[in-house]
Coordinates of C-alpha atoms and ligand atoms in Angstrom, one line a residue:
X1 CA 19.3 -13.3 17.5
X2 CA 17.4 -15.5 15.0
X3 CA 17.6 -14.1 11.4
X4 CA 15.0 -15.2 8.8
X5 CA 15.8 -12.4 6.5
X6 CA 14.6 -13.5 3.0
X7 CA 17.1 -13.4 0.1
X8 CA 14.6 -11.8 -2.1
X9 CA 12.2 -9.2 -1.4
X10 CA 9.3 -7.7 -3.7
X11 CA 9.2 -3.9 -3.5
X12 CA 5.7 -2.7 -4.2
X13 CA 5.7 0.9 -5.1
X14 CA 2.7 2.8 -4.0
X15 CA 3.8 6.3 -4.8
X16 CA 1.2 6.8 -7.7
X17 CA -1.5 6.0 -5.2
X18 CA -0.4 6.8 -1.5
X19 CA 2.2 9.2 -2.5
X20 CA 0.0 11.3 -4.7
X21 CA -3.5 11.0 -3.0
X22 CA -3.1 13.8 -0.4
X23 CA -1.4 16.4 -2.7
X24 CA -4.0 19.2 -3.0
X25 CA -3.0 20.3 -6.6
X26 CA -4.5 17.8 -9.0
X27 CA -1.5 16.3 -11.0
X28 CA -2.4 15.8 -14.7
X29 CA -2.9 12.3 -15.7
X30 CA -0.2 12.2 -18.4
X31 CA 2.4 13.0 -15.6
X32 CA 0.9 10.1 -13.3
X33 CA 1.5 7.7 -16.2
X34 CA 5.0 9.1 -16.8
X35 CA 5.8 8.5 -13.1
X36 CA 4.7 4.8 -13.5
X37 CA 6.8 4.5 -16.7
X38 CA 9.9 5.9 -14.7
X39 CA 9.3 3.3 -11.9
X40 CA 8.9 0.5 -14.3
X41 CA 12.2 1.5 -16.1
X42 CA 13.9 1.6 -12.6
X43 CA 13.0 -2.2 -12.3
X44 CA 9.9 -1.9 -10.1
X45 CA 8.0 -5.1 -10.7
X46 CA 4.7 -4.2 -8.6
X47 CA 3.1 -0.9 -8.5
X48 CA 0.0 0.5 -7.0
X49 CA -1.1 2.8 -9.8
X50 CA -4.1 4.5 -8.4
X51 CA -7.3 4.0 -6.3
X52 CA -11.0 3.5 -7.0
X53 CA -12.5 5.7 -4.4
X54 CA -14.9 8.4 -4.2
X55 CA -13.6 11.4 -6.4
X56 CA -15.3 13.8 -3.8
X57 CA -13.3 12.0 -0.9
X58 CA -10.2 12.0 -2.9
X59 CA -10.1 14.3 -5.9
X60 CA -6.4 13.4 -6.9
X61 CA -7.7 9.9 -7.8
X62 CA -10.6 10.9 -9.9
X63 CA -8.6 9.8 -13.2
X64 CA -8.2 6.2 -12.0
X65 CA -9.4 4.5 -15.3
X66 CA -7.6 7.0 -17.4
X67 CA -4.2 6.1 -15.4
X68 CA -4.7 2.2 -15.7
X69 CA -5.4 2.6 -19.4
X70 CA -2.5 4.9 -19.9
X71 CA -0.1 2.5 -18.1
X72 CA -1.5 -0.4 -19.9
X73 CA -0.4 1.2 -23.2
X74 CA 3.2 2.3 -22.2
X75 CA 5.5 1.5 -25.1
X76 CA 7.7 -1.8 -24.9
X77 CA 5.1 -3.8 -23.2
X78 CA 6.4 -2.3 -19.9
X79 CA 3.3 -2.8 -17.9
X80 CA 2.9 -6.3 -19.0
X81 CA 6.2 -7.2 -17.1
X82 CA 4.8 -5.7 -13.9
X83 CA 1.9 -6.4 -11.7
X84 CA -0.5 -3.4 -11.5
X85 CA -2.6 -3.1 -8.4
X86 CA -5.1 -0.4 -7.3
X87 CA -6.7 0.4 -3.9
X88 CA -10.5 0.3 -3.1
X89 CA -12.4 1.2 0.0
X90 CA -15.8 -0.4 -0.8
X91 CA -17.2 -3.0 -3.4
X92 CA -17.9 -0.2 -5.8
X93 CA -14.2 0.5 -6.0
X94 CA -13.6 -3.2 -6.7
X95 CA -16.1 -3.2 -9.4
X96 CA -14.3 -0.3 -11.0
X97 CA -11.0 -1.9 -10.5
X98 CA -12.2 -5.1 -12.3
X99 CA -13.6 -3.2 -15.3
X100 CA -10.4 -1.3 -15.7
X101 CA -8.5 -4.5 -15.9
X102 CA -5.8 -4.0 -13.1
X103 CA -4.1 -7.3 -12.1
X104 CA -4.8 -6.7 -8.4
X105 CA -7.1 -4.9 -6.1
X106 CA -6.2 -4.2 -2.4
X107 CA -9.2 -3.6 -0.3
X108 CA -8.4 -1.7 3.0
X109 CA -10.0 -2.3 6.2
X110 CA -8.8 -0.6 9.4
X111 CA -8.0 -2.3 12.7
X112 CA -10.0 0.2 14.6
X113 CA -13.6 1.3 14.2
X114 CA -12.6 4.8 14.4
X115 CA -10.3 5.0 11.4
X116 CA -12.6 2.8 9.2
X117 CA -15.4 5.1 9.7
X118 CA -13.2 8.2 9.0
X119 CA -11.6 6.4 5.9
X120 CA -14.6 4.5 4.5
X121 CA -17.8 5.6 6.2
X122 CA -18.3 2.0 7.3
X123 CA -18.1 -0.2 10.3
X124 CA -15.4 -2.8 10.2
X125 CA -17.8 -5.6 9.8
X126 CA -19.5 -4.0 6.7
X127 CA -15.9 -3.5 5.2
X128 CA -15.3 -7.2 5.9
X129 CA -18.5 -8.2 4.3
X130 CA -17.8 -6.1 1.2
X131 CA -14.4 -7.7 1.0
X132 CA -16.1 -11.2 1.0
X133 CA -18.3 -9.9 -1.8
X134 CA -15.1 -8.6 -3.7
X135 CA -13.5 -12.0 -3.4
X136 CA -16.8 -13.7 -4.9
X137 CA -16.9 -11.0 -7.4
X138 CA -13.3 -11.7 -8.6
X139 CA -13.8 -15.4 -8.8
X140 CA -13.5 -16.6 -12.2
X141 CA -11.8 -13.6 -13.4
X142 CA -8.0 -12.8 -13.6
X143 CA -8.5 -10.1 -10.8
X144 CA -6.4 -11.0 -7.6
X145 CA -7.8 -9.6 -4.4
X146 CA -5.6 -8.5 -1.6
X147 CA -6.4 -7.1 1.9
X148 CA -4.6 -4.2 3.7
X149 CA -5.1 -3.6 7.4
X150 CA -5.0 0.2 8.1
X151 CA -3.7 1.6 11.4
X152 CA -2.3 -2.1 12.5
X153 CA 0.4 -0.5 14.7
X154 CA -1.6 2.4 16.4
X155 CA -4.3 4.7 15.5
X156 CA -4.5 8.5 16.0
X157 CA -8.1 8.3 16.8
X158 CA -7.8 5.7 19.5
X159 CA -4.1 5.2 20.4
X160 CA -2.7 1.8 20.9
X161 CA -4.1 -1.1 18.7
X162 CA -4.0 -4.6 20.3
X163 CA -2.9 -7.9 18.7
X164 CA -6.6 -9.1 18.9
X165 CA -8.0 -6.2 16.8
X166 CA -5.5 -6.8 14.1
X167 CA -5.8 -10.6 14.3
X168 CA -9.4 -10.4 13.9
X169 CA -9.2 -8.4 10.6
X170 CA -6.4 -10.5 9.3
X171 CA -8.3 -13.9 10.2
X172 CA -11.6 -12.5 8.4
X173 CA -9.4 -11.5 5.3
X174 CA -7.7 -14.7 5.1
X175 CA -11.0 -16.7 5.5
X176 CA -12.5 -14.4 2.7
X177 CA -9.7 -15.8 0.5
X178 CA -7.6 -12.8 -0.1
X179 CA -4.1 -13.6 -1.7
X180 CA -2.0 -11.5 0.7
X181 CA -2.4 -9.4 3.7
X182 CA -0.6 -6.0 4.0
X183 CA 0.0 -4.7 7.6
X184 CA -0.1 -1.0 7.3
X185 CA 1.5 1.5 9.8
X186 CA -0.9 4.3 8.4
X187 CA -0.1 7.0 10.8
X188 CA 3.4 6.3 11.2
X189 CA 3.2 5.2 14.9
X190 CA 5.2 2.0 15.0
X191 CA 8.5 1.2 16.4
X192 CA 11.1 -1.5 15.7
X193 CA 10.3 -3.9 18.5
X194 CA 6.6 -3.6 17.8
X195 CA 7.0 -4.4 14.2
X196 CA 8.8 -7.5 15.0
X197 CA 6.6 -8.6 17.7
X198 CA 3.4 -8.1 15.8
X199 CA 4.6 -9.9 12.7
X200 CA 6.0 -12.7 14.6
X201 CA 2.9 -13.2 16.6
X202 CA 0.6 -13.0 13.4
X203 CA 2.9 -15.4 11.7
X204 CA 2.5 -17.9 14.5
X205 CA -1.3 -17.5 14.4
X206 CA -1.5 -17.7 10.5
X207 CA 1.6 -19.7 9.5
X208 CA 0.5 -19.9 5.7
X209 CA -0.3 -16.2 5.4
X210 CA 1.8 -14.2 3.1
X211 CA 2.2 -10.7 4.8
X212 CA 3.4 -7.4 3.3
X213 CA 4.7 -4.4 5.3
X214 CA 3.5 -0.8 4.7
X215 CA 5.4 1.9 6.4
X216 CA 5.0 5.6 7.1
X217 CA 7.0 7.9 9.4
X218 CA 10.3 9.5 9.9
X219 CA 13.1 8.1 7.6
X220 CA 15.3 6.7 10.7
X221 CA 12.3 5.0 12.2
X222 CA 10.8 3.5 9.1
X223 CA 14.1 2.0 8.1
X224 CA 14.6 0.3 11.4
X225 CA 11.0 -0.9 11.3
X226 CA 11.7 -2.3 7.9
X227 CA 14.7 -4.2 9.1
X228 CA 12.8 -5.7 11.9
X229 CA 10.0 -6.7 9.4
X230 CA 12.6 -8.4 7.4
X231 CA 14.0 -10.2 10.3
X232 CA 10.5 -11.3 11.2
X233 CA 10.3 -12.9 7.7
X234 CA 8.3 -10.5 5.7
X235 CA 8.8 -10.9 1.8
X236 CA 7.0 -7.8 0.5
X237 CA 7.7 -4.2 1.3
X238 CA 5.5 -1.2 0.4
X239 CA 7.1 2.2 -0.2
X240 CA 6.8 5.4 -2.3
X241 CA 9.5 7.1 -4.2
X242 CA 10.5 10.3 -2.7
X243 CA 9.0 9.4 0.5
X244 CA 5.7 11.3 -0.5
X245 CA 2.3 10.2 1.0
X246 CA 0.0 9.9 3.8
X247 CA -3.6 9.1 4.5
X248 CA -5.9 12.1 3.9
X249 CA -8.1 10.9 6.8
X250 CA -5.3 11.2 9.3
X251 CA -4.4 14.6 10.7
X252 CA -0.7 15.4 9.6
X253 CA -0.1 12.0 8.3
X254 CA 3.6 11.4 7.7
X255 CA 5.0 10.2 4.3
X256 CA 5.9 6.8 3.3
X257 CA 9.3 5.2 3.6
X258 CA 11.1 6.2 0.3
X259 CA 11.5 3.6 -2.2
X260 CA 15.0 4.6 -3.2
X261 CA 16.0 4.2 0.4
X262 CA 14.5 0.9 0.8
X263 CA 16.0 -0.4 -2.4
X264 CA 19.6 0.8 -1.3
X265 CA 19.3 -0.4 2.1
X266 CA 18.1 -3.9 0.8
X267 CA 21.1 -4.0 -1.7
X268 CA 23.4 -3.2 1.2
X269 CA 21.8 -6.1 3.2
X270 CA 22.6 -8.4 0.1
X271 CA 18.8 -8.8 -0.5
X272 CA 17.8 -8.9 -4.4
X273 CA 15.0 -6.6 -5.4
X274 CA 15.9 -6.1 -9.0
X275 CA 15.4 -2.4 -8.5
X276 CA 18.0 0.4 -9.4
X277 CA 18.1 2.9 -6.5
X278 CA 20.0 5.3 -8.8
X279 CA 17.4 5.4 -11.4
X280 CA 14.7 5.7 -8.4
X281 CA 16.8 8.9 -7.1
X282 CA 16.4 10.4 -10.5
X283 CA 12.8 9.7 -10.6
X284 CA 12.4 11.2 -7.0
X285 CA 14.0 14.3 -8.2
X286 CA 11.8 14.5 -11.2
X287 CA 8.8 14.0 -9.0
X288 CA 9.7 16.9 -6.8
X289 CA 9.5 19.0 -9.8
X290 CA 6.0 17.7 -10.7
X291 CA 4.5 18.1 -7.2
X292 CA 6.2 20.9 -5.8
X293 CA 7.5 21.1 -2.2
X294 CA 6.9 18.4 0.5
X295 CA 3.5 16.8 -0.1
X296 CA 2.7 19.5 -2.9
X297 CA 3.3 22.7 -0.9
X298 CA 4.9 25.1 -3.2
Ligands
COA1 N1 -15.9 5.1 -6.5 C1 -16.5 6.1 -7.1 N2 -17.4 7.0 -6.2 C2 -17.8 6.4 -5.2 C3 -17.2 5.3 -4.5 C4 -16.1 4.5 -5.4 N3 -15.6 3.4 -5.2 N4 -17.8 4.9 -3.6 C5 -18.7 6.0 -3.3 N5 -18.7 6.8 -4.2 C6 -19.4 7.9 -4.2 C7 -20.9 7.7 -4.2 O1 -21.5 7.6 -5.4 C8 -21.3 9.1 -3.6 O2 -21.4 10.1 -4.4 P1 -22.3 11.4 -4.5 O3 -21.9 12.2 -3.4 O4 -21.9 12.0 -5.9 O5 -23.7 10.8 -4.5 C9 -20.3 9.4 -2.7 O6 -19.1 8.8 -3.1 C10 -20.4 9.1 -1.0 O7 -20.8 7.8 -1.0 P2 -21.4 7.0 0.2 O8 -21.8 5.7 -0.1 O9 -22.6 7.9 0.7 O10 -20.2 7.0 1.2 P3 -19.6 8.1 2.2 O11 -19.9 9.4 2.0 O12 -19.7 7.3 3.5 O13 -18.1 7.6 1.7 C11 -16.3 6.3 0.6 C12 -17.5 6.6 1.6 C13 -15.7 4.9 0.6 C14 -17.0 6.7 -0.7 C15 -15.4 7.2 0.8 O14 -15.1 7.4 2.3 C16 -14.1 7.1 0.1 O15 -13.9 6.9 -1.1 N6 -13.0 7.0 0.9 C17 -11.7 7.0 0.3 C18 -10.6 6.2 1.2 C19 -9.3 6.4 0.7 O16 -9.0 6.6 -0.3 N7 -8.5 6.5 1.7 C20 -7.1 6.7 1.6 C21 -6.2 5.4 1.4 S1 -6.3 4.3 2.7
ZN2 ZN1 -0.1 4.5 3.4

């Protein structure tokens, strides 16, 4: 069995965005900033701090500008040692991200028309054309634009998603000039063989492309999926502390793979992340107190 497992992996924490976006009770801005501070103190080097989307669509993210400003001013220059990113679903979101001064914006486009409509109200082609405009907008500024392919491993509105559908979006993103492409199992439908198979094929089609993996689902399955992603050669993993999370536009969306478990698994595999799994466990316990029960239920 060929092993291309990397020696070092970047863990990108998406808890402050993906983890919190579906929680019905609006978390105070100060607690979101405190969450990011704890993550940075645990050694997290890349964090998706919020999303610049419609506050009507996702009320939890209405304070995006304030969160970014608060994180930027954390004591000890903490935020300056990390990469702060934010999600956008349209060009307006990218404009807001640029004005707010995040380091990176990730624009999400779904592999299927059905999920793209539910998530962004647009056709896939419209989203891709806004992505091209986003890259043009960011040119000459410090803002880095990344792309994320939602429902890359299966779509609850459609079922199976074919290689061609994913490859079409990946190709358009790379042609637009994104820095990296995240493959997201938004609905938690992937299995280990599928993760390896898709990544392997995409890496063959796009040998220069840096890919990240974004996983949702049951603990056992996501960790197996992660191992297969690493074996295929992925160098960036997205996860949420406490295993919170889920897309509000997917019925009964499962949580993200938990960052503390990713950090521990990677440590046991001898892969360096610079992240302290013990501190993340403390952060996860604190977070449970902030949000209440699973995904905000009391
Ligand atoms: N930031 C702030 N407000 C925005 C916005 C943005 N990026 N994009 C749109 N809006 C506002 C519009 O001004 C409008 O406000 P109004 O109702 O007060 O007039 C409203 O959102 C609807 O905008 P419209 O252009 O008619 O689009 P829509 O109703 O089809 O919704 C999105 C499209 C993109 C705004 C919406 O689907 C969205 O924000 N989705 C969030 C996706 C997401 O976060 N998913 C989870 C992560 S994958
Ligand atoms: Zn997600």
